[in-house]
């Protein structure tokens, strides 16, 4: 018997752009998925998924989730011919699009297998195993979600497009930030949205080049603003990042609605986060009072909102 945890994440800057080798900034969340593994007689494996989830999420992601379990088991070369694994997923991370639920699940499983079979794996190997799991959710993950889930903290991440080691830098934000995470309640398919962006990029190369160039500067500014604890600038850059995400068509109607509610209620910045076309929106508040106000305003319109601190 063994167990392991994988943290949820929120992307502050650079979802989608990160797939093309541009730098992005993500923060792990305090909430996590736990995997428990029990070894019994028999062969193969079973999953009991006890995670709380956005309605429809687990059903929609079922095949991908099962494939991700297989990928992690295969990557770690766990024998399932002469023994059977009973895997249980639980924890306080709500499984929803945009919160890194798939990465948290893959990371927790890699850690639980490490624990069960005394594999003595370093985080780097856990991260690699989780990345293999993530591939089942879409063929070309950037790796930012599993990296945040494995290492925790605030990270600056750049995918190595040549296949070598990715760049991962732990950032130290000068100030803790009050964040509201709002749930559209819509589950998006990362595979489909990422593929759609790729198609658009191929169709409009000049437009994308311009957007990428703009984002590149924005990411550097965001890194500096985080390090310096400049909340107003961070908020402003979040708004700018959201506009670029609109331009590549990954925002959605409900995302827009939630961004607007957050800004009208005093957020210094708000944007969709993660895959988009549903999923989550994040809003930055200057202090706890404003954070509460934004979260209440979103909840009063019938959407779930969580308050968290990052940095
Ligand atoms: C999904 O959380 C983030 C995306 O940028 C995809 C990825 O990085 O693999 C949309």
JSON list of C-alpha atoms in Angstrom, two decimals, residues 20-226:
[
{"chain": "A", "resi": 20, "resn": "UNK", "atom": "CA", "xyz": [5.12, 26.91, -28.76]},
{"chain": "A", "resi": 21, "resn": "UNK", "atom": "CA", "xyz": [8.17, 27.39, -26.57]},
{"chain": "A", "resi": 22, "resn": "UNK", "atom": "CA", "xyz": [7.30, 30.77, -25.06]},
{"chain": "A", "resi": 23, "resn": "UNK", "atom": "CA", "xyz": [7.79, 31.21, -21.31]},
{"chain": "A", "resi": 24, "resn": "UNK", "atom": "CA", "xyz": [4.82, 30.96, -18.99]},
{"chain": "A", "resi": 25, "resn": "UNK", "atom": "CA", "xyz": [4.22, 31.51, -15.29]},
{"chain": "A", "resi": 26, "resn": "UNK", "atom": "CA", "xyz": [2.19, 29.11, -13.16]},
{"chain": "A", "resi": 27, "resn": "UNK", "atom": "CA", "xyz": [1.54, 28.68, -9.50]},
{"chain": "A", "resi": 28, "resn": "UNK", "atom": "CA", "xyz": [0.77, 25.46, -7.71]},
{"chain": "A", "resi": 29, "resn": "UNK", "atom": "CA", "xyz": [-2.35, 25.60, -5.54]},
{"chain": "A", "resi": 30, "resn": "UNK", "atom": "CA", "xyz": [-2.63, 24.42, -1.97]},
{"chain": "A", "resi": 31, "resn": "UNK", "atom": "CA", "xyz": [-5.29, 21.91, -3.03]},
{"chain": "A", "resi": 32, "resn": "UNK", "atom": "CA", "xyz": [-4.19, 18.48, -4.19]},
{"chain": "A", "resi": 33, "resn": "UNK", "atom": "CA", "xyz": [-5.26, 15.08, -5.48]},
{"chain": "A", "resi": 34, "resn": "UNK", "atom": "CA", "xyz": [-4.25, 12.03, -3.51]},
{"chain": "A", "resi": 35, "resn": "UNK", "atom": "CA", "xyz": [-3.65, 8.59, -5.01]},
{"chain": "A", "resi": 36, "resn": "UNK", "atom": "CA", "xyz": [-3.72, 5.46, -2.88]},
{"chain": "A", "resi": 37, "resn": "UNK", "atom": "CA", "xyz": [-2.46, 2.22, -4.33]},
{"chain": "A", "resi": 38, "resn": "UNK", "atom": "CA", "xyz": [-3.22, -1.20, -2.88]},
{"chain": "A", "resi": 39, "resn": "UNK", "atom": "CA", "xyz": [-1.59, -4.32, -4.32]},
{"chain": "A", "resi": 40, "resn": "UNK", "atom": "CA", "xyz": [-3.71, -7.46, -4.32]},
{"chain": "A", "resi": 41, "resn": "UNK", "atom": "CA", "xyz": [-3.67, -10.84, -6.03]},
{"chain": "A", "resi": 42, "resn": "UNK", "atom": "CA", "xyz": [-4.70, -10.97, -9.66]},
{"chain": "A", "resi": 43, "resn": "UNK", "atom": "CA", "xyz": [-3.67, -8.82, -12.60]},
{"chain": "A", "resi": 44, "resn": "UNK", "atom": "CA", "xyz": [-4.39, -5.45, -14.19]},
{"chain": "A", "resi": 45, "resn": "UNK", "atom": "CA", "xyz": [-5.63, -2.39, -12.29]},
{"chain": "A", "resi": 46, "resn": "UNK", "atom": "CA", "xyz": [-8.82, -0.68, -11.22]},
{"chain": "A", "resi": 47, "resn": "UNK", "atom": "CA", "xyz": [-9.60, 2.94, -10.42]},
{"chain": "A", "resi": 48, "resn": "UNK", "atom": "CA", "xyz": [-12.01, 4.28, -7.85]},
{"chain": "A", "resi": 49, "resn": "UNK", "atom": "CA", "xyz": [-12.25, 8.00, -8.56]},
{"chain": "A", "resi": 50, "resn": "UNK", "atom": "CA", "xyz": [-13.60, 9.71, -5.44]},
{"chain": "A", "resi": 51, "resn": "UNK", "atom": "CA", "xyz": [-12.55, 13.25, -6.39]},
{"chain": "A", "resi": 52, "resn": "UNK", "atom": "CA", "xyz": [-15.16, 16.00, -6.19]},
{"chain": "A", "resi": 53, "resn": "UNK", "atom": "CA", "xyz": [-15.66, 17.37, -9.68]},
{"chain": "A", "resi": 54, "resn": "UNK", "atom": "CA", "xyz": [-17.47, 19.85, -11.88]},
{"chain": "A", "resi": 55, "resn": "UNK", "atom": "CA", "xyz": [-20.61, 17.99, -13.08]},
{"chain": "A", "resi": 56, "resn": "UNK", "atom": "CA", "xyz": [-19.80, 16.04, -16.24]},
{"chain": "A", "resi": 57, "resn": "UNK", "atom": "CA", "xyz": [-16.03, 16.45, -15.90]},
{"chain": "A", "resi": 58, "resn": "UNK", "atom": "CA", "xyz": [-15.22, 12.87, -14.92]},
{"chain": "A", "resi": 59, "resn": "UNK", "atom": "CA", "xyz": [-17.46, 11.36, -17.57]},
{"chain": "A", "resi": 60, "resn": "UNK", "atom": "CA", "xyz": [-16.05, 13.57, -20.30]},
{"chain": "A", "resi": 61, "resn": "UNK", "atom": "CA", "xyz": [-12.44, 12.86, -19.32]},
{"chain": "A", "resi": 62, "resn": "UNK", "atom": "CA", "xyz": [-12.92, 9.16, -18.46]},
{"chain": "A", "resi": 63, "resn": "UNK", "atom": "CA", "xyz": [-11.10, 7.58, -21.43]},
{"chain": "A", "resi": 64, "resn": "UNK", "atom": "CA", "xyz": [-8.24, 10.05, -21.21]},
{"chain": "A", "resi": 65, "resn": "UNK", "atom": "CA", "xyz": [-7.94, 9.48, -17.47]},
{"chain": "A", "resi": 66, "resn": "UNK", "atom": "CA", "xyz": [-7.79, 5.70, -17.88]},
{"chain": "A", "resi": 67, "resn": "UNK", "atom": "CA", "xyz": [-5.15, 6.02, -20.60]},
{"chain": "A", "resi": 68, "resn": "UNK", "atom": "CA", "xyz": [-3.14, 8.37, -18.38]},
{"chain": "A", "resi": 69, "resn": "UNK", "atom": "CA", "xyz": [-3.11, 5.76, -15.59]},
{"chain": "A", "resi": 70, "resn": "UNK", "atom": "CA", "xyz": [-1.83, 3.17, -18.08]},
{"chain": "A", "resi": 71, "resn": "UNK", "atom": "CA", "xyz": [0.83, 5.58, -19.36]},
{"chain": "A", "resi": 72, "resn": "UNK", "atom": "CA", "xyz": [2.17, 6.26, -15.86]},
{"chain": "A", "resi": 73, "resn": "UNK", "atom": "CA", "xyz": [2.17, 2.53, -14.97]},
{"chain": "A", "resi": 74, "resn": "UNK", "atom": "CA", "xyz": [3.98, 1.71, -18.22]},
{"chain": "A", "resi": 75, "resn": "UNK", "atom": "CA", "xyz": [6.51, 4.52, -17.84]},
{"chain": "A", "resi": 76, "resn": "UNK", "atom": "CA", "xyz": [7.43, 3.33, -14.35]},
{"chain": "A", "resi": 77, "resn": "UNK", "atom": "CA", "xyz": [7.49, -0.29, -15.58]},
{"chain": "A", "resi": 78, "resn": "UNK", "atom": "CA", "xyz": [5.13, -1.55, -12.89]},
{"chain": "A", "resi": 79, "resn": "UNK", "atom": "CA", "xyz": [4.24, -5.22, -13.28]},
{"chain": "A", "resi": 80, "resn": "UNK", "atom": "CA", "xyz": [0.46, -5.62, -13.58]},
{"chain": "A", "resi": 81, "resn": "UNK", "atom": "CA", "xyz": [0.58, -9.19, -14.95]},
{"chain": "A", "resi": 82, "resn": "UNK", "atom": "CA", "xyz": [1.40, -10.89, -11.66]},
{"chain": "A", "resi": 83, "resn": "UNK", "atom": "CA", "xyz": [-0.32, -8.49, -9.31]},
{"chain": "A", "resi": 84, "resn": "UNK", "atom": "CA", "xyz": [-3.33, -6.22, -9.37]},
{"chain": "A", "resi": 85, "resn": "UNK", "atom": "CA", "xyz": [-3.36, -2.54, -8.41]},
{"chain": "A", "resi": 86, "resn": "UNK", "atom": "CA", "xyz": [-6.38, -1.00, -6.75]},
{"chain": "A", "resi": 87, "resn": "UNK", "atom": "CA", "xyz": [-6.00, 2.74, -7.28]},
{"chain": "A", "resi": 88, "resn": "UNK", "atom": "CA", "xyz": [-8.14, 5.31, -5.44]},
{"chain": "A", "resi": 89, "resn": "UNK", "atom": "CA", "xyz": [-8.09, 9.01, -6.28]},
{"chain": "A", "resi": 90, "resn": "UNK", "atom": "CA", "xyz": [-9.35, 11.52, -3.72]},
{"chain": "A", "resi": 91, "resn": "UNK", "atom": "CA", "xyz": [-8.15, 14.80, -2.15]},
{"chain": "A", "resi": 92, "resn": "UNK", "atom": "CA", "xyz": [-9.41, 18.36, -1.82]},
{"chain": "A", "resi": 93, "resn": "UNK", "atom": "CA", "xyz": [-8.72, 19.54, -5.39]},
{"chain": "A", "resi": 94, "resn": "UNK", "atom": "CA", "xyz": [-11.99, 19.89, -7.32]},
{"chain": "A", "resi": 95, "resn": "UNK", "atom": "CA", "xyz": [-11.53, 18.18, -10.66]},
{"chain": "A", "resi": 96, "resn": "UNK", "atom": "CA", "xyz": [-12.35, 20.88, -13.21]},
{"chain": "A", "resi": 97, "resn": "UNK", "atom": "CA", "xyz": [-10.93, 22.17, -16.48]},
{"chain": "A", "resi": 98, "resn": "UNK", "atom": "CA", "xyz": [-8.17, 24.69, -15.88]},
{"chain": "A", "resi": 99, "resn": "UNK", "atom": "CA", "xyz": [-7.04, 23.67, -12.42]},
{"chain": "A", "resi": 100, "resn": "UNK", "atom": "CA", "xyz": [-4.47, 21.11, -13.54]},
{"chain": "A", "resi": 101, "resn": "UNK", "atom": "CA", "xyz": [-6.67, 18.24, -12.40]},
{"chain": "A", "resi": 102, "resn": "UNK", "atom": "CA", "xyz": [-5.22, 15.82, -14.92]},
{"chain": "A", "resi": 103, "resn": "UNK", "atom": "CA", "xyz": [-1.64, 16.69, -14.01]},
{"chain": "A", "resi": 104, "resn": "UNK", "atom": "CA", "xyz": [-2.43, 16.42, -10.30]},
{"chain": "A", "resi": 105, "resn": "UNK", "atom": "CA", "xyz": [-3.91, 12.99, -10.91]},
{"chain": "A", "resi": 106, "resn": "UNK", "atom": "CA", "xyz": [-0.87, 11.80, -12.90]},
{"chain": "A", "resi": 107, "resn": "UNK", "atom": "CA", "xyz": [1.59, 13.23, -10.37]},
{"chain": "A", "resi": 108, "resn": "UNK", "atom": "CA", "xyz": [-0.25, 11.72, -7.40]},
{"chain": "A", "resi": 109, "resn": "UNK", "atom": "CA", "xyz": [-0.24, 8.33, -9.10]},
{"chain": "A", "resi": 110, "resn": "UNK", "atom": "CA", "xyz": [3.48, 8.51, -9.92]},
{"chain": "A", "resi": 111, "resn": "UNK", "atom": "CA", "xyz": [4.21, 9.39, -6.28]},
{"chain": "A", "resi": 112, "resn": "UNK", "atom": "CA", "xyz": [1.91, 6.65, -4.98]},
{"chain": "A", "resi": 113, "resn": "UNK", "atom": "CA", "xyz": [3.58, 4.02, -7.18]},
{"chain": "A", "resi": 114, "resn": "UNK", "atom": "CA", "xyz": [6.97, 5.31, -6.04]},
{"chain": "A", "resi": 115, "resn": "UNK", "atom": "CA", "xyz": [5.83, 4.87, -2.46]},
{"chain": "A", "resi": 116, "resn": "UNK", "atom": "CA", "xyz": [4.18, 1.47, -2.96]},
{"chain": "A", "resi": 117, "resn": "UNK", "atom": "CA", "xyz": [7.11, -0.13, -4.75]},
{"chain": "A", "resi": 118, "resn": "UNK", "atom": "CA", "xyz": [9.94, 1.77, -2.99]},
{"chain": "A", "resi": 119, "resn": "UNK", "atom": "CA", "xyz": [11.27, 3.04, -6.31]},
{"chain": "A", "resi": 120, "resn": "UNK", "atom": "CA", "xyz": [13.25, 5.83, -4.67]},
{"chain": "A", "resi": 121, "resn": "UNK", "atom": "CA", "xyz": [12.52, 8.24, -7.51]},
{"chain": "A", "resi": 122, "resn": "UNK", "atom": "CA", "xyz": [13.67, 11.86, -7.56]},
{"chain": "A", "resi": 123, "resn": "UNK", "atom": "CA", "xyz": [11.13, 14.58, -8.38]},
{"chain": "A", "resi": 124, "resn": "UNK", "atom": "CA", "xyz": [12.57, 14.80, -11.89]},
{"chain": "A", "resi": 125, "resn": "UNK", "atom": "CA", "xyz": [11.50, 11.22, -12.61]},
{"chain": "A", "resi": 126, "resn": "UNK", "atom": "CA", "xyz": [8.08, 11.75, -10.97]},
{"chain": "A", "resi": 127, "resn": "UNK", "atom": "CA", "xyz": [7.63, 14.75, -13.24]},
{"chain": "A", "resi": 128, "resn": "UNK", "atom": "CA", "xyz": [8.60, 12.70, -16.31]},
{"chain": "A", "resi": 129, "resn": "UNK", "atom": "CA", "xyz": [6.12, 9.96, -15.38]},
{"chain": "A", "resi": 130, "resn": "UNK", "atom": "CA", "xyz": [3.37, 12.54, -14.85]},
{"chain": "A", "resi": 131, "resn": "UNK", "atom": "CA", "xyz": [4.21, 14.07, -18.24]},
{"chain": "A", "resi": 132, "resn": "UNK", "atom": "CA", "xyz": [3.71, 10.67, -19.89]},
{"chain": "A", "resi": 133, "resn": "UNK", "atom": "CA", "xyz": [0.29, 10.52, -18.22]},
{"chain": "A", "resi": 134, "resn": "UNK", "atom": "CA", "xyz": [-0.55, 14.02, -19.42]},
{"chain": "A", "resi": 135, "resn": "UNK", "atom": "CA", "xyz": [0.06, 12.93, -23.02]},
{"chain": "A", "resi": 136, "resn": "UNK", "atom": "CA", "xyz": [-3.22, 11.02, -22.93]},
{"chain": "A", "resi": 137, "resn": "UNK", "atom": "CA", "xyz": [-5.09, 14.29, -22.38]},
{"chain": "A", "resi": 138, "resn": "UNK", "atom": "CA", "xyz": [-3.51, 15.79, -25.45]},
{"chain": "A", "resi": 139, "resn": "UNK", "atom": "CA", "xyz": [-0.63, 14.57, -27.52]},
{"chain": "A", "resi": 140, "resn": "UNK", "atom": "CA", "xyz": [1.65, 17.58, -27.08]},
{"chain": "A", "resi": 141, "resn": "UNK", "atom": "CA", "xyz": [1.43, 18.92, -23.54]},
{"chain": "A", "resi": 142, "resn": "UNK", "atom": "CA", "xyz": [3.90, 21.66, -22.79]},
{"chain": "A", "resi": 143, "resn": "UNK", "atom": "CA", "xyz": [4.68, 20.05, -19.44]},
{"chain": "A", "resi": 144, "resn": "UNK", "atom": "CA", "xyz": [3.88, 23.16, -17.40]},
{"chain": "A", "resi": 145, "resn": "UNK", "atom": "CA", "xyz": [0.97, 21.54, -15.53]},
{"chain": "A", "resi": 146, "resn": "UNK", "atom": "CA", "xyz": [2.84, 18.44, -14.34]},
{"chain": "A", "resi": 147, "resn": "UNK", "atom": "CA", "xyz": [5.89, 20.56, -13.46]},
{"chain": "A", "resi": 148, "resn": "UNK", "atom": "CA", "xyz": [3.80, 22.85, -11.24]},
{"chain": "A", "resi": 149, "resn": "UNK", "atom": "CA", "xyz": [2.04, 19.83, -9.78]},
{"chain": "A", "resi": 150, "resn": "UNK", "atom": "CA", "xyz": [5.30, 18.05, -8.98]},
{"chain": "A", "resi": 151, "resn": "UNK", "atom": "CA", "xyz": [7.46, 20.89, -7.65]},
{"chain": "A", "resi": 152, "resn": "UNK", "atom": "CA", "xyz": [4.85, 23.27, -6.22]},
{"chain": "A", "resi": 153, "resn": "UNK", "atom": "CA", "xyz": [5.49, 27.01, -5.81]},
{"chain": "A", "resi": 154, "resn": "UNK", "atom": "CA", "xyz": [5.52, 29.76, -8.39]},
{"chain": "A", "resi": 155, "resn": "UNK", "atom": "CA", "xyz": [7.31, 28.71, -11.57]},
{"chain": "A", "resi": 156, "resn": "UNK", "atom": "CA", "xyz": [8.69, 30.24, -14.72]},
{"chain": "A", "resi": 157, "resn": "UNK", "atom": "CA", "xyz": [8.51, 27.53, -17.36]},
{"chain": "A", "resi": 158, "resn": "UNK", "atom": "CA", "xyz": [9.79, 27.23, -20.89]},
{"chain": "A", "resi": 159, "resn": "UNK", "atom": "CA", "xyz": [9.34, 24.11, -22.97]},
{"chain": "A", "resi": 160, "resn": "UNK", "atom": "CA", "xyz": [12.37, 22.91, -24.88]},
{"chain": "A", "resi": 161, "resn": "UNK", "atom": "CA", "xyz": [10.97, 22.42, -28.36]},
{"chain": "A", "resi": 162, "resn": "UNK", "atom": "CA", "xyz": [13.99, 20.32, -29.40]},
{"chain": "A", "resi": 163, "resn": "UNK", "atom": "CA", "xyz": [12.98, 17.67, -26.89]},
{"chain": "A", "resi": 164, "resn": "UNK", "atom": "CA", "xyz": [15.73, 18.36, -24.33]},
{"chain": "A", "resi": 165, "resn": "UNK", "atom": "CA", "xyz": [15.27, 19.50, -20.77]},
{"chain": "A", "resi": 166, "resn": "UNK", "atom": "CA", "xyz": [12.64, 22.19, -20.19]},
{"chain": "A", "resi": 167, "resn": "UNK", "atom": "CA", "xyz": [13.57, 25.35, -18.29]},
{"chain": "A", "resi": 168, "resn": "UNK", "atom": "CA", "xyz": [12.01, 25.59, -14.85]},
{"chain": "A", "resi": 169, "resn": "UNK", "atom": "CA", "xyz": [12.85, 28.41, -12.49]},
{"chain": "A", "resi": 170, "resn": "UNK", "atom": "CA", "xyz": [11.25, 28.81, -9.08]},
{"chain": "A", "resi": 171, "resn": "UNK", "atom": "CA", "xyz": [10.20, 32.44, -8.61]},
{"chain": "A", "resi": 172, "resn": "UNK", "atom": "CA", "xyz": [9.97, 34.25, -5.32]},
{"chain": "A", "resi": 173, "resn": "UNK", "atom": "CA", "xyz": [7.16, 36.78, -5.44]},
{"chain": "A", "resi": 174, "resn": "UNK", "atom": "CA", "xyz": [7.72, 39.74, -3.13]},
{"chain": "A", "resi": 175, "resn": "UNK", "atom": "CA", "xyz": [4.11, 39.73, -2.00]},
{"chain": "A", "resi": 176, "resn": "UNK", "atom": "CA", "xyz": [1.48, 37.06, -1.46]},
{"chain": "A", "resi": 177, "resn": "UNK", "atom": "CA", "xyz": [-1.38, 37.58, -3.87]},
{"chain": "A", "resi": 178, "resn": "UNK", "atom": "CA", "xyz": [-5.10, 37.31, -3.23]},
{"chain": "A", "resi": 179, "resn": "UNK", "atom": "CA", "xyz": [-6.61, 35.33, -6.06]},
{"chain": "A", "resi": 180, "resn": "UNK", "atom": "CA", "xyz": [-10.17, 34.37, -6.89]},
{"chain": "A", "resi": 181, "resn": "UNK", "atom": "CA", "xyz": [-10.66, 31.31, -9.06]},
{"chain": "A", "resi": 182, "resn": "UNK", "atom": "CA", "xyz": [-14.05, 31.23, -10.76]},
{"chain": "A", "resi": 183, "resn": "UNK", "atom": "CA", "xyz": [-15.49, 28.16, -12.43]},
{"chain": "A", "resi": 184, "resn": "UNK", "atom": "CA", "xyz": [-17.49, 28.50, -15.65]},
{"chain": "A", "resi": 185, "resn": "UNK", "atom": "CA", "xyz": [-18.77, 24.97, -15.01]},
{"chain": "A", "resi": 186, "resn": "UNK", "atom": "CA", "xyz": [-17.88, 24.08, -18.60]},
{"chain": "A", "resi": 187, "resn": "UNK", "atom": "CA", "xyz": [-15.45, 21.23, -19.25]},
{"chain": "A", "resi": 188, "resn": "UNK", "atom": "CA", "xyz": [-13.22, 21.91, -22.23]},
{"chain": "A", "resi": 189, "resn": "UNK", "atom": "CA", "xyz": [-11.24, 19.39, -24.25]},
{"chain": "A", "resi": 190, "resn": "UNK", "atom": "CA", "xyz": [-7.59, 20.40, -24.11]},
{"chain": "A", "resi": 191, "resn": "UNK", "atom": "CA", "xyz": [-6.93, 18.18, -27.14]},
{"chain": "A", "resi": 192, "resn": "UNK", "atom": "CA", "xyz": [-9.49, 20.02, -29.24]},
{"chain": "A", "resi": 193, "resn": "UNK", "atom": "CA", "xyz": [-8.64, 23.55, -28.13]},
{"chain": "A", "resi": 194, "resn": "UNK", "atom": "CA", "xyz": [-4.88, 23.06, -28.53]},
{"chain": "A", "resi": 195, "resn": "UNK", "atom": "CA", "xyz": [-5.44, 21.53, -32.00]},
{"chain": "A", "resi": 196, "resn": "UNK", "atom": "CA", "xyz": [-7.69, 24.43, -32.96]},
{"chain": "A", "resi": 197, "resn": "UNK", "atom": "CA", "xyz": [-5.03, 26.96, -31.99]},
{"chain": "A", "resi": 198, "resn": "UNK", "atom": "CA", "xyz": [-2.48, 25.03, -34.06]},
{"chain": "A", "resi": 199, "resn": "UNK", "atom": "CA", "xyz": [-4.78, 25.14, -37.09]},
{"chain": "A", "resi": 200, "resn": "UNK", "atom": "CA", "xyz": [-5.31, 28.88, -36.67]},
{"chain": "A", "resi": 201, "resn": "UNK", "atom": "CA", "xyz": [-1.59, 29.48, -36.26]},
{"chain": "A", "resi": 202, "resn": "UNK", "atom": "CA", "xyz": [-0.92, 27.65, -39.51]},
{"chain": "A", "resi": 203, "resn": "UNK", "atom": "CA", "xyz": [-3.64, 29.62, -41.28]},
{"chain": "A", "resi": 204, "resn": "UNK", "atom": "CA", "xyz": [-2.61, 33.05, -39.96]},
{"chain": "A", "resi": 205, "resn": "UNK", "atom": "CA", "xyz": [1.16, 32.88, -39.40]},
{"chain": "A", "resi": 206, "resn": "UNK", "atom": "CA", "xyz": [1.75, 36.64, -39.54]},
{"chain": "A", "resi": 207, "resn": "UNK", "atom": "CA", "xyz": [-0.99, 37.41, -37.05]},
{"chain": "A", "resi": 208, "resn": "UNK", "atom": "CA", "xyz": [0.32, 34.77, -34.67]},
{"chain": "A", "resi": 209, "resn": "UNK", "atom": "CA", "xyz": [3.89, 35.99, -35.00]},
{"chain": "A", "resi": 210, "resn": "UNK", "atom": "CA", "xyz": [2.74, 39.43, -33.91]},
{"chain": "A", "resi": 211, "resn": "UNK", "atom": "CA", "xyz": [0.73, 38.06, -30.98]},
{"chain": "A", "resi": 212, "resn": "UNK", "atom": "CA", "xyz": [3.65, 35.86, -29.89]},
{"chain": "A", "resi": 213, "resn": "UNK", "atom": "CA", "xyz": [6.05, 38.83, -30.00]},
{"chain": "A", "resi": 214, "resn": "UNK", "atom": "CA", "xyz": [3.67, 40.87, -27.87]},
{"chain": "A", "resi": 215, "resn": "UNK", "atom": "CA", "xyz": [3.25, 38.03, -25.40]},
{"chain": "A", "resi": 216, "resn": "UNK", "atom": "CA", "xyz": [7.03, 37.52, -25.12]},
{"chain": "A", "resi": 217, "resn": "UNK", "atom": "CA", "xyz": [7.51, 41.08, -23.78]},
{"chain": "A", "resi": 218, "resn": "UNK", "atom": "CA", "xyz": [4.48, 40.73, -21.55]},
{"chain": "A", "resi": 219, "resn": "UNK", "atom": "CA", "xyz": [5.87, 37.55, -19.95]},
{"chain": "A", "resi": 220, "resn": "UNK", "atom": "CA", "xyz": [9.19, 39.24, -19.08]},
{"chain": "A", "resi": 221, "resn": "UNK", "atom": "CA", "xyz": [7.32, 42.22, -17.60]},
{"chain": "A", "resi": 222, "resn": "UNK", "atom": "CA", "xyz": [5.10, 39.87, -15.60]},
{"chain": "A", "resi": 223, "resn": "UNK", "atom": "CA", "xyz": [8.10, 38.04, -14.17]},
{"chain": "A", "resi": 224, "resn": "UNK", "atom": "CA", "xyz": [9.62, 41.32, -12.99]},
{"chain": "A", "resi": 225, "resn": "UNK", "atom": "CA", "xyz": [6.32, 42.58, -11.59]},
{"chain": "A", "resi": 226, "resn": "UNK", "atom": "CA", "xyz": [5.89, 39.36, -9.60]}
]
